[in-house]
Structure formats: structure tokens, C-alpha cells
PDB file of C-alpha atoms in Angstrom:
ATOM      1  CA  MET A   1       0.000   0.000   0.000  1.00 65.00           C
ATOM      2  CA  TYR A   2       1.240   3.458  -0.846  1.00 82.00           C
ATOM      3  CA  SER A   3       1.206   6.421   1.476  1.00 93.00           C
ATOM      4  CA  MET A   4      -0.924   9.435   0.597  1.00 96.00           C
ATOM      5  CA  ASP A   5       0.924  12.585  -0.338  1.00 96.00           C
ATOM      6  CA  PHE A   6       0.211  15.930   1.317  1.00 97.00           C
ATOM      7  CA  LYS A   7      -2.324  16.951  -1.329  1.00 97.00           C
ATOM      8  CA  GLU A   8      -4.285  13.729  -0.749  1.00 97.00           C
ATOM      9  CA  PHE A   9      -4.036  14.340   2.999  1.00 98.00           C
ATOM     10  CA  LEU A  10      -5.579  17.784   2.444  1.00 98.00           C
ATOM     11  CA  TRP A  11      -8.386  16.267   0.350  1.00 98.00           C
ATOM     12  CA  SER A  12      -9.080  13.799   3.173  1.00 97.00           C
ATOM     13  CA  ASN A  13      -9.385  16.737   5.545  1.00 97.00           C
ATOM     14  CA  GLY A  14     -11.984  18.442   3.354  1.00 97.00           C
ATOM     15  CA  TYR A  15      -9.772  20.823   1.384  1.00 97.00           C
ATOM     16  CA  THR A  16     -10.719  21.293  -2.254  1.00 97.00           C
ATOM     17  CA  ASP A  17      -8.610  21.624  -5.374  1.00 97.00           C
ATOM     18  CA  GLU A  18      -9.483  25.331  -5.293  1.00 97.00           C
ATOM     19  CA  ASP A  19      -8.099  25.656  -1.740  1.00 96.00           C
ATOM     20  CA  ILE A  20      -4.891  23.949  -2.807  1.00 96.00           C
ATOM     21  CA  ALA A  21      -4.630  26.038  -6.003  1.00 97.00           C
ATOM     22  CA  TYR A  22      -5.061  29.196  -3.927  1.00 96.00           C
ATOM     23  CA  LEU A  23      -2.176  28.176  -1.668  1.00 95.00           C
ATOM     24  CA  LYS A  24      -0.028  27.221  -4.656  1.00 95.00           C
ATOM     25  CA  SER A  25      -0.717  30.601  -6.285  1.00 97.00           C
ATOM     26  CA  PHE A  26       1.425  32.288  -3.638  1.00 96.00           C
ATOM     27  CA  TYR A  27       4.344  30.105  -4.654  1.00 95.00           C
ATOM     28  CA  ASP A  28       3.717  30.541  -8.373  1.00 97.00           C
ATOM     29  CA  ASN A  29       3.554  34.338  -7.985  1.00 97.00           C
ATOM     30  CA  ARG A  30       6.474  34.393  -5.545  1.00 96.00           C
ATOM     31  CA  GLN A  31       4.326  36.116  -2.943  1.00 97.00           C
ATOM     32  CA  LYS A  32       4.471  35.901   0.786  1.00 96.00           C
ATOM     33  CA  ILE A  33       1.697  33.765   2.248  1.00 96.00           C
ATOM     34  CA  PRO A  34      -0.522  35.769   4.635  1.00 96.00           C
ATOM     35  CA  GLY A  35       0.155  34.898   8.283  1.00 96.00           C
ATOM     36  CA  ASP A  36      -3.170  33.286   9.092  1.00 96.00           C
ATOM     37  CA  ILE A  37      -3.074  31.057   6.002  1.00 95.00           C
ATOM     38  CA  LEU A  38       0.569  30.195   6.593  1.00 96.00           C
ATOM     39  CA  GLN A  39      -0.148  29.253  10.195  1.00 97.00           C
ATOM     40  CA  LYS A  40      -3.071  27.013   9.171  1.00 96.00           C
ATOM     41  CA  TYR A  41      -1.039  25.107   6.548  1.00 96.00           C
ATOM     42  CA  GLN A  42       2.025  24.849   8.810  1.00 96.00           C
ATOM     43  CA  SER A  43      -0.213  23.171  11.351  1.00 96.00           C
ATOM     44  CA  LEU A  44      -1.542  20.816   8.670  1.00 97.00           C
ATOM     45  CA  ILE A  45       1.933  19.869   7.448  1.00 97.00           C
ATOM     46  CA  LYS A  46       2.951  19.082  11.032  1.00 97.00           C
ATOM     47  CA  GLU A  47      -0.117  16.873  11.381  1.00 97.00           C
ATOM     48  CA  TYR A  48       0.761  15.180   8.101  1.00 98.00           C
ATOM     49  CA  ILE A  49       4.310  14.475   9.230  1.00 96.00           C
ATOM     50  CA  VAL A  50       3.075  12.819  12.438  1.00 97.00           C
ATOM     51  CA  VAL A  51       0.019  11.073  10.985  1.00 98.00           C
ATOM     52  CA  GLY A  52       1.699  10.171   7.725  1.00 97.00           C
ATOM     53  CA  GLY A  53      -0.276   9.119   4.711  1.00 97.00           C
ATOM     54  CA  MET A  54      -1.315   5.538   5.349  1.00 97.00           C
ATOM     55  CA  PRO A  55      -5.009   5.559   4.369  1.00 97.00           C
ATOM     56  CA  GLU A  56      -6.274   3.738   7.467  1.00 97.00           C
ATOM     57  CA  VAL A  57      -4.387   6.132   9.742  1.00 98.00           C
ATOM     58  CA  VAL A  58      -5.495   9.238   7.855  1.00 98.00           C
ATOM     59  CA  ASN A  59      -9.147   8.157   7.813  1.00 98.00           C
ATOM     60  CA  ASP A  60      -9.130   7.516  11.555  1.00 98.00           C
ATOM     61  CA  PHE A  61      -7.367  10.810  12.265  1.00 98.00           C
ATOM     62  CA  VAL A  62      -9.860  12.764  10.164  1.00 97.00           C
ATOM     63  CA  MET A  63     -12.720  11.204  12.143  1.00 97.00           C
ATOM     64  CA  HIS A  64     -11.249  11.384  15.660  1.00 97.00           C
ATOM     65  CA  LYS A  65      -8.308  13.859  15.670  1.00 96.00           C
ATOM     66  CA  ASP A  66      -6.660  11.597  18.267  1.00 96.00           C
ATOM     67  CA  PHE A  67      -2.894  11.097  18.067  1.00 96.00           C
ATOM     68  CA  ASN A  68      -3.041   8.181  20.511  1.00 95.00           C
ATOM     69  CA  ARG A  69      -5.316   6.335  18.099  1.00 97.00           C
ATOM     70  CA  VAL A  70      -2.960   7.277  15.265  1.00 97.00           C
ATOM     71  CA  GLN A  71       0.010   5.761  17.057  1.00 96.00           C
ATOM     72  CA  SER A  72      -1.917   2.603  17.871  1.00 96.00           C
ATOM     73  CA  ILE A  73      -2.845   2.070  14.216  1.00 98.00           C
ATOM     74  CA  GLN A  74       0.694   2.871  13.100  1.00 97.00           C
ATOM     75  CA  GLU A  75       2.049   0.275  15.532  1.00 96.00           C
ATOM     76  CA  LYS A  76      -0.345  -2.298  14.035  1.00 97.00           C
ATOM     77  CA  ILE A  77       0.891  -1.442  10.546  1.00 96.00           C
ATOM     78  CA  LEU A  78       4.511  -1.769  11.668  1.00 96.00           C
ATOM     79  CA  SER A  79       3.646  -5.120  13.209  1.00 96.00           C
ATOM     80  CA  SER A  80       2.054  -6.240   9.952  1.00 96.00           C
ATOM     81  CA  TYR A  81       5.256  -5.179   8.142  1.00 95.00           C
ATOM     82  CA  ASP A  82       7.182  -7.391  10.569  1.00 95.00           C
ATOM     83  CA  ASP A  83       4.828 -10.231   9.654  1.00 95.00           C
ATOM     84  CA  ASP A  84       5.308  -9.508   5.946  1.00 95.00           C
ATOM     85  CA  ILE A  85       9.069  -9.752   6.363  1.00 96.00           C
ATOM     86  CA  SER A  86       8.686 -13.027   8.255  1.00 94.00           C
ATOM     87  CA  ASN A  87       6.245 -14.471   5.718  1.00 95.00           C
ATOM     88  CA  HIS A  88       7.884 -13.350   2.483  1.00 95.00           C
ATOM     89  CA  ALA A  89      11.645 -13.145   3.022  1.00 93.00           C
ATOM     90  CA  LYS A  90      13.319 -16.508   2.597  1.00 92.00           C
ATOM     91  CA  GLY A  91      15.488 -18.346   5.136  1.00 92.00           C
ATOM     92  CA  VAL A  92      18.262 -16.355   6.799  1.00 91.00           C
ATOM     93  CA  GLU A  93      17.302 -13.379   4.645  1.00 94.00           C
ATOM     94  CA  LYS A  94      14.439 -12.723   7.103  1.00 95.00           C
ATOM     95  CA  ILE A  95      16.871 -11.800   9.861  1.00 95.00           C
ATOM     96  CA  LYS A  96      18.986  -9.633   7.581  1.00 96.00           C
ATOM     97  CA  VAL A  97      15.978  -7.817   6.125  1.00 97.00           C
ATOM     98  CA  ARG A  98      14.640  -7.162   9.617  1.00 96.00           C
ATOM     99  CA  LYS A  99      18.001  -5.838  10.831  1.00 96.00           C
ATOM    100  CA  CYS A 100      18.225  -3.474   7.858  1.00 97.00           C
ATOM    101  CA  TYR A 101      14.653  -2.265   8.346  1.00 96.00           C
ATOM    102  CA  ASP A 102      15.157  -1.693  12.067  1.00 95.00           C
ATOM    103  CA  SER A 103      18.384   0.224  11.432  1.00 95.00           C
ATOM    104  CA  VAL A 104      16.696   2.885   9.262  1.00 96.00           C
ATOM    105  CA  PRO A 105      15.377   5.143  12.079  1.00 94.00           C
ATOM    106  CA  ARG A 106      18.645   4.811  13.986  1.00 93.00           C
ATOM    107  CA  GLN A 107      20.708   5.733  10.941  1.00 94.00           C
ATOM    108  CA  LEU A 108      18.479   8.695  10.097  1.00 93.00           C
ATOM    109  CA  ALA A 109      18.867   9.996  13.655  1.00 90.00           C
ATOM    110  CA  ARG A 110      22.621  10.191  13.168  1.00 89.00           C
ATOM    111  CA  GLU A 111      24.597  12.526  10.982  1.00 87.00           C
ATOM    112  CA  ASN A 112      25.404   9.726   8.539  1.00 83.00           C
ATOM    113  CA  LYS A 113      25.767  10.971   4.997  1.00 88.00           C
ATOM    114  CA  LYS A 114      24.835   7.541   3.690  1.00 93.00           C
ATOM    115  CA  PHE A 115      23.400   4.194   4.748  1.00 95.00           C
ATOM    116  CA  LYS A 116      26.074   2.249   6.601  1.00 96.00           C
ATOM    117  CA  TYR A 117      25.971  -1.521   6.572  1.00 95.00           C
ATOM    118  CA  SER A 118      28.309  -1.495   9.563  1.00 94.00           C
ATOM    119  CA  GLU A 119      25.472   0.088  11.567  1.00 94.00           C
ATOM    120  CA  VAL A 120      23.178  -2.785  10.699  1.00 96.00           C
ATOM    121  CA  GLU A 121      25.752  -5.145  12.157  1.00 94.00           C
ATOM    122  CA  LYS A 122      29.215  -4.197  13.338  1.00 94.00           C
ATOM    123  CA  GLY A 123      31.815  -4.917  10.667  1.00 93.00           C
ATOM    124  CA  SER A 124      29.261  -5.739   7.960  1.00 92.00           C
ATOM    125  CA  THR A 125      29.513  -4.719   4.338  1.00 92.00           C
ATOM    126  CA  SER A 126      27.218  -4.481   1.341  1.00 93.00           C
ATOM    127  CA  ARG A 127      28.174  -8.027   0.423  1.00 93.00           C
ATOM    128  CA  LYS A 128      26.138  -9.312   3.365  1.00 96.00           C
ATOM    129  CA  TYR A 129      23.195  -6.873   3.360  1.00 96.00           C
ATOM    130  CA  ALA A 130      22.763  -5.424  -0.159  1.00 95.00           C
ATOM    131  CA  ASP A 131      20.161  -8.049  -1.112  1.00 96.00           C
ATOM    132  CA  SER A 132      18.210  -7.247   2.052  1.00 97.00           C
ATOM    133  CA  VAL A 133      18.137  -3.547   1.171  1.00 97.00           C
ATOM    134  CA  THR A 134      16.930  -4.451  -2.319  1.00 96.00           C
ATOM    135  CA  TRP A 135      14.224  -6.671  -0.796  1.00 97.00           C
ATOM    136  CA  LEU A 136      13.001  -3.778   1.369  1.00 97.00           C
ATOM    137  CA  GLU A 137      12.969  -1.386  -1.567  1.00 95.00           C
ATOM    138  CA  ASP A 138      11.199  -3.871  -3.859  1.00 95.00           C
ATOM    139  CA  SER A 139       8.612  -4.473  -1.120  1.00 95.00           C
ATOM    140  CA  ASN A 140       7.956  -0.715  -0.869  1.00 94.00           C
ATOM    141  CA  LEU A 141       8.784  -0.686   2.837  1.00 96.00           C
ATOM    142  CA  VAL A 142      11.548   1.852   2.236  1.00 96.00           C
ATOM    143  CA  HIS A 143      12.485   4.480  -0.305  1.00 95.00           C
ATOM    144  CA  MET A 144      16.084   4.742  -1.437  1.00 94.00           C
ATOM    145  CA  CYS A 145      17.491   8.210  -2.000  1.00 93.00           C
ATOM    146  CA  ARG A 146      20.794   8.168  -3.874  1.00 91.00           C
ATOM    147  CA  ASN A 147      23.522  10.766  -3.567  1.00 90.00           C
ATOM    148  CA  VAL A 148      23.543  12.868  -6.735  1.00 89.00           C
ATOM    149  CA  PHE A 149      26.893  14.401  -7.667  1.00 85.00           C
ATOM    150  CA  GLU A 150      25.530  16.675 -10.439  1.00 84.00           C
ATOM    151  CA  LEU A 151      22.055  18.182 -10.728  1.00 86.00           C
ATOM    152  CA  TYR A 152      21.406  17.290 -14.342  1.00 81.00           C
ATOM    153  CA  LEU A 153      18.718  15.086 -15.784  1.00 87.00           C
ATOM    154  CA  PRO A 154      18.522  12.193 -15.679  1.00 87.00           C
ATOM    155  CA  LEU A 155      19.394  12.225 -11.986  1.00 85.00           C
ATOM    156  CA  LYS A 156      19.935   8.469 -11.887  1.00 84.00           C
ATOM    157  CA  ALA A 157      22.796   8.838 -14.376  1.00 85.00           C
ATOM    158  CA  ASN A 158      24.421  11.344 -12.030  1.00 83.00           C
ATOM    159  CA  SER A 159      24.072   9.380  -8.819  1.00 85.00           C
ATOM    160  CA  LYS A 160      26.457   7.249  -6.834  1.00 84.00           C
ATOM    161  CA  ASP A 161      25.067   3.725  -6.577  1.00 81.00           C
ATOM    162  CA  ASN A 162      26.893   2.963  -3.337  1.00 86.00           C
ATOM    163  CA  GLU A 163      25.899   6.198  -1.576  1.00 90.00           C
ATOM    164  CA  PHE A 164      22.279   6.329  -0.516  1.00 94.00           C
ATOM    165  CA  LYS A 165      19.983   6.749   2.442  1.00 95.00           C
ATOM    166  CA  LEU A 166      16.930   4.687   3.224  1.00 96.00           C
ATOM    167  CA  TYR A 167      13.678   6.215   4.448  1.00 96.00           C
ATOM    168  CA  TYR A 168      10.540   4.453   5.637  1.00 96.00           C
ATOM    169  CA  ASN A 169       7.727   4.647   3.112  1.00 94.00           C
ATOM    170  CA  ASP A 170       5.752   6.919   5.452  1.00 97.00           C
ATOM    171  CA  THR A 171       6.800   9.689   7.852  1.00 96.00           C
ATOM    172  CA  GLY A 172       4.168   8.703  10.401  1.00 97.00           C
ATOM    173  CA  LEU A 173       5.458   5.131  10.489  1.00 96.00           C
ATOM    174  CA  LEU A 174       9.012   6.393  10.932  1.00 95.00           C
ATOM    175  CA  LEU A 175       7.983   8.498  13.913  1.00 94.00           C
ATOM    176  CA  ALA A 176       5.902   5.652  15.350  1.00 95.00           C
ATOM    177  CA  ALA A 177       8.857   3.274  15.008  1.00 93.00           C
ATOM    178  CA  THR A 178      11.122   5.622  16.930  1.00 90.00           C
ATOM    179  CA  ALA A 179       8.512   6.029  19.678  1.00 84.00           C
ATOM    180  CA  SER A 180       7.320   2.457  20.005  1.00 65.00           C
ATOM    181  CA  ARG A 181      10.391   0.298  19.503  1.00 53.00           C
ATOM    182  CA  PRO A 182      12.636   0.568  22.530  1.00 50.00           C
ATOM    183  CA  ASN A 183      15.232  -1.793  21.033  1.00 49.00           C
ATOM    184  CA  LEU A 184      16.199   0.907  18.543  1.00 45.00           C
ATOM    185  CA  GLN A 185      19.257   2.536  20.058  1.00 43.00           C
ATOM    186  CA  PHE A 186      20.082   6.088  19.046  1.00 37.00           C
TER     187      PHE A 186
END
């Protein structure tokens, strides 16, 4: 399942295409957004970051506006991801995939410029964990963001294959994982 983007989050909260176009017009015209409008949308973007865009979470949040309920649903989704890893990764790959997935919040909390296999397991290299990272990316549990050395299209042609960061597929799930998984050491 894919996470909703911010525009879809706004739609779920009752905002129309006209509302969104009005906000975008300030950007297009390079105008300062009036304070009251800016404050409203800053609040919404903060909600979006915490809630994320998983449809079940967004729907519940729209109905109840309860962050405790949000976190509970996010924890269930994370648990179902754990089950997916257990059910779909093969053999010893299950353990490696899980270690890579669990290392993502920890690595993002540090000033690492790239994903470090040695933080998944001390002394490890891509030889041991590269397939696990690919499994996570193919399963849409993470997004890979490669280091680009020149800002020319196509970006992929100007990226370093061995320098990347991994991000959870949803900001809300990332925040929930950092709050609910005490075994993640930062």
C-alpha cells in the first residue's frame, strides 16, 4: 500500500482543489503567504508528518483527531510489516531484512551521509546486506534516496550507486517506530 501525499491528505481533511490552487498561487507568484493562512497550513503539514499518509491512519485521524489512536494504528501497521518480512523473506534473509529495516530510524537519527551496513551489524559490508536492502525497496517498505553528484537530468545517471539513504515509506510510520520500539538505540 502506498502512502498518501500531502495533497491527498488535504483532500481527506476536506480541502478542495481550489483551496490547494489558492495556496499554490502564492508560490507561483512568488508572494508571501498571509500569516493566518501560513499558520493554518504549517499546522496541517505538522499533522501530516506525524500522521503520515497511510489511508487507514489518515481516515481515523480525520474522524477522531486523536494522536493516541494514530500511534496505535501505526504500531499495528509496523507489526504487519514485521509479519510480511517473516512471511515473504526466505530463510536467513528474514533476519537480515529485519536488521536493515530496524536500522533505518537509527541511521536517520545520526549525521550519517549515507546508509552504513556497519550500523546494521558491526563490521558488515554491502556483500552481506545489499540483497536485504533491495528486498526492502522492492517491497515498498523503504524508499532509497541516492547521492547525486551533479544536478542534471537524468538524476539516476548522475548518482552514486553505493551512496544512498533509506527512508521508511511513510513519515508517520518512521515516527511511530522511533517512539514504540525501545530496542532501537540512538
